[in-house]
Coordinates of C-alpha atoms and ligand atoms in Angstrom, one line a residue:
M1 CA 98.2 118.0 112.8
A2 CA 101.0 116.3 115.5
V3 CA 101.5 112.2 116.4
S4 CA 101.4 111.7 119.5
E5 CA 104.5 109.4 121.2
E6 CA 102.0 106.7 121.9
W7 CA 101.4 106.5 117.7
R8 CA 105.5 107.5 117.5
Q9 CA 106.2 104.1 119.6
Q10 CA 105.1 102.2 117.8
W11 CA 104.9 103.3 114.5
I12 CA 109.3 102.8 115.2
E13 CA 108.5 98.5 116.3
A14 CA 106.3 98.0 113.7
V15 CA 109.1 99.4 111.6
S16 CA 112.0 97.7 113.6
K17 CA 111.1 95.0 112.2
I18 CA 111.2 95.2 108.6
R19 CA 113.5 93.0 107.1
S20 CA 115.2 93.3 104.0
N21 CA 117.7 90.2 103.5
V22 CA 114.5 88.3 102.0
S23 CA 112.5 88.0 98.9
Y24 CA 110.5 90.9 97.0
E25 CA 107.8 87.8 97.5
E26 CA 108.0 88.4 101.5
S27 CA 108.7 91.6 100.8
A28 CA 106.2 92.7 99.3
Q29 CA 104.3 91.1 102.1
Q30 CA 105.9 92.7 105.0
L31 CA 104.0 96.1 103.8
R32 CA 100.8 94.3 103.0
S33 CA 101.6 93.6 106.7
L34 CA 102.0 97.1 107.8
Q35 CA 99.5 98.7 106.3
Q36 CA 96.9 96.3 107.8
T37 CA 98.3 97.6 111.3
G38 CA 95.8 100.3 109.9
L39 CA 98.7 102.9 111.7
L40 CA 98.9 104.1 108.8
K41 CA 96.1 105.5 106.7
L42 CA 96.0 105.4 102.9
T43 CA 94.1 108.6 102.9
D44 CA 95.8 110.4 105.7
L45 CA 98.8 112.5 103.6
K46 CA 95.5 113.9 102.7
Y47 CA 93.6 114.3 106.0
N48 CA 97.2 113.6 108.5
P49 CA 100.1 114.7 106.4
G50 CA 101.6 115.3 109.4
K51 CA 101.7 111.4 110.4
F52 CA 102.7 110.3 107.1
F53 CA 105.9 112.8 107.1
E54 CA 107.4 111.2 110.5
A55 CA 105.9 108.3 109.4
H56 CA 108.4 108.1 106.3
R57 CA 111.3 109.7 107.9
L58 CA 111.1 106.7 110.6
L59 CA 111.5 104.3 108.4
A60 CA 114.6 106.3 106.5
R61 CA 116.1 105.9 109.6
H62 CA 116.4 102.5 109.2
A63 CA 118.0 103.1 105.1
P64 CA 120.8 102.2 105.7
N65 CA 121.2 99.3 107.6
L66 CA 117.9 98.2 105.4
G67 CA 119.1 99.5 102.1
P68 CA 116.3 101.2 99.3
G69 CA 114.2 99.0 99.0
F70 CA 110.9 98.9 101.4
W71 CA 111.5 102.4 102.1
I72 CA 110.8 102.6 97.6
R73 CA 108.7 99.5 98.1
F74 CA 105.8 101.6 101.0
T75 CA 106.1 105.3 99.4
V76 CA 105.8 103.8 96.1
H77 CA 102.2 102.9 97.2
Y78 CA 100.9 105.5 99.7
N79 CA 102.2 108.1 98.3
L80 CA 102.8 107.7 94.6
F81 CA 99.8 105.0 94.3
A82 CA 97.1 106.2 97.2
G83 CA 98.1 109.6 96.3
S84 CA 96.5 109.2 93.2
V85 CA 93.7 107.6 93.9
L86 CA 92.9 110.8 97.3
A87 CA 94.5 113.9 93.8
V88 CA 92.3 112.5 90.9
G89 CA 89.9 110.2 92.4
N90 CA 85.9 110.7 93.3
E91 CA 84.2 109.9 95.8
Q92 CA 83.7 106.4 95.0
Q93 CA 86.6 105.9 94.0
V94 CA 89.0 107.5 97.1
K95 CA 86.2 105.2 99.4
Q96 CA 87.8 102.3 97.0
L97 CA 91.1 103.2 99.2
E98 CA 89.8 101.6 102.6
E99 CA 88.5 98.2 101.6
I100 CA 92.1 97.9 99.8
Q101 CA 93.9 98.7 102.9
Q102 CA 91.8 96.2 104.9
K103 CA 92.8 93.6 102.6
G104 CA 96.4 94.8 102.3
F105 CA 96.7 95.1 98.8
L106 CA 99.7 97.0 97.0
G107 CA 99.1 99.2 94.6
C108 CA 101.6 100.8 91.6
F109 CA 102.1 103.9 90.4
G110 CA 103.2 103.5 86.3
L111 CA 104.0 106.4 85.3
T112 CA 109.0 105.8 83.8
E113 CA 107.8 104.3 80.5
K114 CA 111.4 102.5 78.5
L115 CA 111.6 106.0 75.8
A116 CA 110.3 108.8 78.3
G117 CA 112.8 107.9 81.4
V118 CA 113.4 111.3 83.8
N119 CA 111.3 112.9 81.6
S120 CA 108.3 111.0 82.0
G121 CA 105.2 112.6 82.7
G122 CA 106.5 114.8 80.1
V123 CA 106.3 112.3 77.6
V124 CA 103.0 109.4 77.7
N125 CA 102.8 106.9 75.1
T126 CA 100.7 104.5 76.5
I127 CA 97.1 104.9 75.5
A128 CA 93.7 104.9 77.3
E129 CA 91.5 104.5 74.2
W130 CA 87.6 104.9 74.9
D131 CA 85.4 102.0 72.9
D132 CA 82.0 103.7 73.2
Q133 CA 80.4 100.4 72.0
T134 CA 81.7 97.8 75.2
Q135 CA 82.6 100.8 77.8
E136 CA 86.1 100.5 78.8
F137 CA 89.1 101.2 78.0
V138 CA 91.9 100.2 75.6
I139 CA 95.1 99.9 76.9
T140 CA 98.3 99.5 75.1
S141 CA 102.0 100.2 74.4
P142 CA 101.9 100.6 70.9
E143 CA 105.8 100.4 70.6
V144 CA 108.7 99.1 72.7
G145 CA 109.6 102.6 74.1
A146 CA 106.0 102.7 75.5
Q147 CA 106.3 100.0 77.8
K148 CA 105.7 101.0 81.6
N149 CA 109.4 101.0 82.6
W150 CA 111.3 100.1 86.6
I151 CA 107.3 99.7 88.1
S152 CA 107.8 99.7 92.0
Q153 CA 106.3 96.4 93.3
G154 CA 104.8 95.1 89.9
L155 CA 105.2 91.7 90.7
V156 CA 103.5 91.3 93.4
G157 CA 100.7 94.6 93.2
E158 CA 96.9 93.4 92.6
L159 CA 96.0 97.4 91.4
A160 CA 98.3 99.2 89.4
V161 CA 97.8 103.8 88.7
V162 CA 98.9 103.5 84.8
V163 CA 99.0 107.3 83.5
A164 CA 98.2 106.3 79.1
D165 CA 97.1 109.1 77.0
L166 CA 93.8 109.3 76.5
R167 CA 91.8 109.3 72.8
V168 CA 88.2 109.4 72.6
A169 CA 86.0 109.4 69.9
G170 CA 90.3 109.4 67.2
K171 CA 90.6 113.0 69.8
R172 CA 94.1 113.4 71.8
C173 CA 92.4 113.9 75.4
G174 CA 96.0 113.8 78.0
A175 CA 97.5 111.9 80.3
H176 CA 94.8 110.3 82.6
A177 CA 95.2 108.0 85.2
F178 CA 93.3 104.4 85.4
L179 CA 92.8 102.8 89.0
M180 CA 93.4 98.9 87.1
E181 CA 94.1 95.2 88.4
L182 CA 96.6 93.9 88.2
R183 CA 96.2 90.7 89.1
D184 CA 93.3 88.1 91.0
A185 CA 93.1 85.3 92.1
K186 CA 94.3 84.0 89.6
G187 CA 97.1 85.7 88.3
P188 CA 98.4 88.5 86.1
V189 CA 95.4 90.4 84.5
P190 CA 95.0 89.4 80.7
N191 CA 96.4 91.1 77.9
V192 CA 99.6 92.1 80.6
E193 CA 103.3 90.5 80.1
F194 CA 105.3 91.3 83.1
G195 CA 109.2 91.6 83.0
D196 CA 111.6 91.8 85.7
M197 CA 114.1 94.3 85.1
G198 CA 116.8 92.5 86.6
R199 CA 119.1 93.0 89.8
K200 CA 120.0 96.0 90.8
T201 CA 123.4 97.0 92.9
V202 CA 121.0 97.3 96.5
G203 CA 117.8 97.2 97.2
N204 CA 116.5 94.2 95.5
D205 CA 113.8 93.4 97.9
L206 CA 112.0 95.0 96.2
D207 CA 110.9 94.5 93.0
N208 CA 110.9 96.4 90.2
A209 CA 108.8 95.8 86.5
W210 CA 108.5 96.1 82.5
I211 CA 104.9 95.9 81.6
A212 CA 103.5 95.9 78.3
F213 CA 100.3 96.5 78.0
H214 CA 98.3 94.4 75.2
G215 CA 95.0 95.9 74.6
A216 CA 93.8 95.8 78.3
R217 CA 90.2 95.9 78.3
V218 CA 89.2 98.8 82.4
P219 CA 86.0 98.9 82.5
R220 CA 85.0 102.7 83.0
H221 CA 84.7 103.3 86.3
T222 CA 89.5 103.2 86.2
L223 CA 89.1 106.3 85.0
L224 CA 90.2 108.6 88.1
S225 CA 87.7 110.8 86.7
R226 CA 87.6 113.6 89.6
Y227 CA 88.9 116.5 87.1
G228 CA 88.1 114.7 84.4
D229 CA 85.5 111.8 82.7
V230 CA 84.0 110.2 79.8
Q231 CA 80.7 110.1 78.5
P232 CA 79.5 107.1 76.7
G233 CA 77.4 107.2 73.3
N234 CA 77.7 108.0 69.2
G235 CA 81.4 107.6 70.1
G236 CA 82.0 109.5 73.6
T237 CA 82.5 112.8 74.5
Y238 CA 84.7 114.0 76.8
V239 CA 83.6 115.8 80.2
S240 CA 86.0 118.6 81.8
K241 CA 85.0 119.0 85.3
V242 CA 87.3 121.9 86.7
K243 CA 87.7 124.3 84.3
G244 CA 91.3 125.0 84.2
L245 CA 92.6 122.0 85.7
T246 CA 94.3 118.8 84.3
N247 CA 93.8 115.9 85.1
M248 CA 97.6 115.5 84.6
A249 CA 98.4 118.7 87.3
M250 CA 96.6 117.4 89.0
I251 CA 98.5 114.3 88.9
G252 CA 102.2 115.3 89.8
Q253 CA 100.7 116.9 92.9
R254 CA 102.2 114.1 94.5
L255 CA 105.3 114.7 93.4
F256 CA 105.0 117.3 95.9
S257 CA 104.3 114.8 98.7
G258 CA 106.7 112.8 97.1
R259 CA 109.5 115.1 96.8
V260 CA 109.5 116.7 100.5
A261 CA 109.5 112.6 101.6
V262 CA 112.7 112.0 99.6
A263 CA 114.0 114.5 101.0
W264 CA 113.8 113.9 104.4
A265 CA 115.0 110.2 103.6
A266 CA 118.0 110.9 101.4
L267 CA 118.8 113.9 104.8
T268 CA 117.3 111.5 107.9
F269 CA 119.9 108.1 105.5
T270 CA 123.0 110.5 106.2
R271 CA 122.8 111.5 109.7
K272 CA 121.8 108.1 110.9
L273 CA 125.3 107.0 108.3
F274 CA 127.1 110.2 110.2
E275 CA 125.4 109.3 113.7
M276 CA 126.4 105.3 113.1
T277 CA 130.3 105.9 111.6
R278 CA 130.4 108.7 114.7
A279 CA 130.2 105.1 117.6
Y280 CA 133.0 103.4 115.5
S281 CA 135.4 106.4 115.0
D282 CA 134.4 107.8 118.4
H283 CA 136.8 104.2 119.3
K284 CA 138.9 103.9 116.8
K285 CA 142.0 104.4 118.2
C286 CA 144.7 105.6 115.8
W287 CA 148.1 107.5 116.3
I288 CA 148.1 110.9 114.3
P289 CA 150.9 111.4 116.1
K290 CA 150.0 110.9 120.1
N291 CA 147.8 108.9 120.7
S292 CA 144.1 109.3 120.1
T293 CA 140.4 108.4 118.4
L294 CA 139.8 109.0 114.6
T295 CA 137.6 111.7 116.1
E296 CA 139.7 113.5 116.1
V297 CA 141.4 113.1 112.6
P298 CA 141.8 116.8 112.1
Q299 CA 139.9 116.1 108.3
L300 CA 136.7 113.5 110.6
Q301 CA 136.8 115.9 112.6
H302 CA 135.8 118.7 110.7
L303 CA 133.6 117.3 108.8
Y304 CA 131.6 116.4 111.1
L305 CA 130.9 119.6 112.3
R306 CA 130.1 120.6 109.0
A307 CA 128.1 117.9 108.0
D308 CA 126.0 118.9 111.2
E309 CA 126.1 122.8 110.3
T310 CA 124.5 121.6 106.3
L311 CA 122.7 119.0 108.0
K312 CA 120.5 121.6 110.9
K313 CA 120.2 124.3 108.4
L314 CA 118.1 121.6 105.6
E315 CA 116.7 119.8 107.5
N316 CA 115.1 122.5 108.6
F317 CA 114.2 124.4 105.2
V318 CA 113.0 121.3 104.1
G319 CA 110.6 120.9 107.6
S320 CA 109.2 124.6 107.0
C321 CA 108.6 122.8 103.3
E322 CA 106.6 120.6 104.8
K323 CA 104.5 122.7 106.8
Q324 CA 103.2 124.8 104.4
L325 CA 102.6 121.7 101.8
S326 CA 100.8 120.4 104.4
D327 CA 98.7 122.8 104.6
C328 CA 98.2 123.0 101.3
L329 CA 96.9 119.7 101.2
Q330 CA 94.6 120.0 103.7
K331 CA 92.4 121.9 101.9
D332 CA 92.8 120.1 98.7
E333 CA 95.3 124.1 97.4
I334 CA 97.1 123.2 94.7
P335 CA 100.3 125.0 96.5
P336 CA 101.4 128.0 95.7
M337 CA 105.1 128.6 92.2
A338 CA 107.1 129.9 95.2
L339 CA 106.4 127.0 97.6
Q340 CA 106.3 124.4 94.4
E341 CA 110.6 126.0 93.8
A342 CA 111.6 126.2 97.7
I343 CA 110.2 122.0 97.6
A344 CA 112.4 121.0 94.0
S345 CA 115.2 123.4 95.4
A346 CA 114.9 121.5 98.9
K347 CA 114.7 117.5 97.5
I348 CA 117.4 119.1 94.9
L349 CA 119.3 120.2 97.8
A350 CA 118.8 117.0 100.2
S351 CA 120.4 114.3 98.0
E352 CA 122.5 116.3 95.9
T353 CA 125.0 117.7 99.3
S354 CA 124.2 113.7 101.6
I355 CA 125.1 112.1 98.1
D356 CA 128.8 115.4 98.8
L357 CA 128.1 114.1 102.7
C358 CA 127.9 110.3 102.4
F359 CA 130.7 109.8 100.4
R360 CA 133.4 112.3 101.7
L361 CA 132.2 111.1 105.4
K362 CA 133.4 107.3 102.9
Q363 CA 136.5 108.7 102.1
D364 CA 138.0 110.5 105.2
V365 CA 136.4 106.9 107.3
G366 CA 139.5 104.6 106.4
S367 CA 139.0 100.5 105.1
H368 CA 135.3 100.4 108.0
A369 CA 134.2 101.9 104.7
L370 CA 134.8 98.8 103.2
M371 CA 132.5 96.9 105.8
G372 CA 129.9 95.0 105.3
D373 CA 126.5 96.4 108.1
T374 CA 128.3 99.4 108.4
G375 CA 125.7 101.2 105.9
F376 CA 128.3 102.8 103.4
E377 CA 126.8 99.3 101.0
Q378 CA 123.5 101.2 101.0
M379 CA 124.9 103.8 99.6
D380 CA 122.9 103.8 96.5
F381 CA 120.3 104.6 99.1
L382 CA 120.7 108.3 97.2
Q383 CA 121.3 107.7 94.0
A384 CA 117.4 106.6 94.2
C385 CA 117.2 109.7 96.3
K386 CA 118.5 111.5 93.0
F387 CA 116.0 110.4 90.5
A388 CA 112.8 109.4 92.5
E389 CA 110.3 112.3 91.9
G390 CA 112.3 114.6 89.5
D391 CA 115.5 114.2 88.6
S392 CA 118.0 116.6 89.9
R393 CA 119.3 117.6 86.7
I394 CA 115.5 117.8 85.3
L395 CA 114.5 119.6 88.4
M396 CA 117.7 122.0 87.6
Q397 CA 116.7 123.2 83.9
K398 CA 112.5 123.1 84.8
L399 CA 113.7 125.9 87.3
A400 CA 115.2 127.3 85.0
R401 CA 113.0 127.8 82.3
D402 CA 110.3 129.4 85.0
R403 CA 113.2 131.6 86.1
V404 CA 113.4 132.8 82.2
R405 CA 109.5 133.2 81.7
I406 CA 108.7 135.0 84.5
S407 CA 111.4 137.0 84.4
S408 CA 111.3 140.4 82.3
P409 CA 112.7 141.1 79.0
L410 CA 115.0 142.9 79.4
G411 CA 114.5 147.4 78.8
S412 CA 111.3 146.5 79.6
S413 CA 110.8 148.7 83.1
F414 CA 111.2 151.6 81.0
L415 CA 108.7 150.6 78.5
D416 CA 105.4 152.2 79.5
Ligands
LIG1 C1 115.1 102.0 92.1 C2 113.2 101.9 91.2 C3 112.3 102.8 91.5 C4 111.4 103.0 90.8 N1 109.7 102.5 90.8 C5 109.6 103.4 89.8 C6 107.7 103.3 90.1 O1 106.8 103.0 91.3 N2 107.5 104.4 89.1 C7 107.4 104.8 87.7 O2 106.6 105.7 87.0 N3 108.5 104.8 87.9 C8 109.3 104.4 88.5 N4 111.2 104.7 88.4 C9 111.8 105.2 87.1 C10 112.3 106.7 88.0 O3 111.5 107.4 88.4 C11 113.0 106.8 86.8 O4 111.9 107.7 86.1 C12 113.9 106.5 85.7 O5 114.8 105.5 86.8 C13 114.8 107.0 84.9 O6 116.0 106.3 84.6 P1 116.2 106.4 82.9 O7 118.0 106.3 83.7 O8 116.1 105.1 82.6 O9 116.5 107.7 82.8 P2 116.5 108.6 81.4 O10 115.9 109.5 81.0 O11 117.3 106.9 81.0 O12 117.6 109.8 82.1 C14 119.7 108.3 82.8 C15 120.5 110.5 82.0 O13 120.6 111.4 82.0 C16 120.2 112.8 82.4 N5 119.1 113.3 80.8 C17 118.2 112.3 80.2 N6 117.1 112.7 80.2 C18 117.8 114.3 80.0 C19 117.5 115.4 78.9 N7 116.6 116.0 78.5 N8 118.1 116.5 79.5 C20 119.5 116.3 81.0 N9 119.9 114.9 80.7 C21 118.7 114.5 80.5 C22 119.0 112.2 83.4 O14 119.5 113.3 83.9 C23 119.5 111.0 83.9 O15 120.5 111.0 85.2 C24 112.3 103.8 89.7 C25 113.5 103.3 89.2 C26 114.1 103.1 89.8 C27 116.0 102.4 89.3

């Protein structure tokens, strides 16, 4: 579904008010207000993915000025938090998103653990043990390595989707997601400890937390239970609702929309940084050896051309991934393997090429790149793109592994 020009203008106007030279509490307040405008619904990822991606793209155009803080806060809330509820929540849980949006509540996504780092999701050591007596889950970080790490808006969010290894009657049921409260009007909920990750190179308007669970009790309805649930009685029984589909595989679906959004963010940042730099170099007088502009210096001229061609190709590629993924999201289908691979490749290519182009630009534009408010000071935005929703190296390893798995053994075509 295409977005209307009227909506676009309203969204552009709304995001133009975002500031990053504010405290993380004020930054969180900006997101609360933005979601309360209702311009982008927490359910748009499924029902209007075109709007969801365009909203991300238009926000990313501000990244060379704002840095990564607000963009990450925004995508964590809309894609990772709300998107996980959409992907693995039951009807009731998905309905809750409306109320969350109206109240201006913010949600975190608690996947990464200290030990797991870039392998998070594959490694989940947080435990959610079913207590049949009280019909609650008891969430625990059994060791420091299992504590959640880097959780965006973890110091302000009222809610979180927390991924933990479910245990029912002593049996391991694998990673599951829980929609739990982190704070109420009185402050943090009992038995959950929070710490600040500390000062970052950029994006300090975003709070990043480590979170330790010390036997936090959450009710049965917090388990996002579209694909699996726990039946109380006799110690409890795990019930898988859809054969062949695991909860974790469905949580992983969020990574596909996240990867497309991150790929766009990297390309949009790069386009904007090149635009801003070009506006400067077009007017900067330079002697080469006759009076000219900096833009006409051969290496810069060539870089502008190369960047434009490369970005065009990648924008087409990511755009095509977005179109096909949007179809799957609306039909509630898992993207076919070829599309999953294309999305992973798009995310790697967009981040790595952007890092390369922006670094080259920084080397070739001279002292301008050292000045504040030029966009160059926010280049670590691209660093975040590199590891968000699947680190480039880990994704490349996965693509290579999958390729090896599907290829037939040498000589097998000669066998009957
Ligand atoms: C600003 C910010 C916001 C974030 N927000 C969230 C959030 O809201 N929710 C959430 O769950 N997570 C979040 N994360 C976590 C993020 O998604 C990554 O999982 C995390 O940053 C991993 O970082 P690490 O350096 O600890 O990883 P490490 O695992 O220590 O990896 C460090 C480096 O080693 C390499 N490496 C590690 N293991 C391997 C291996 N097996 N093979 C080859 N290379 C390897 C990687 O390529 C990587 O470059 C956030 C991170 C940041 C910085």
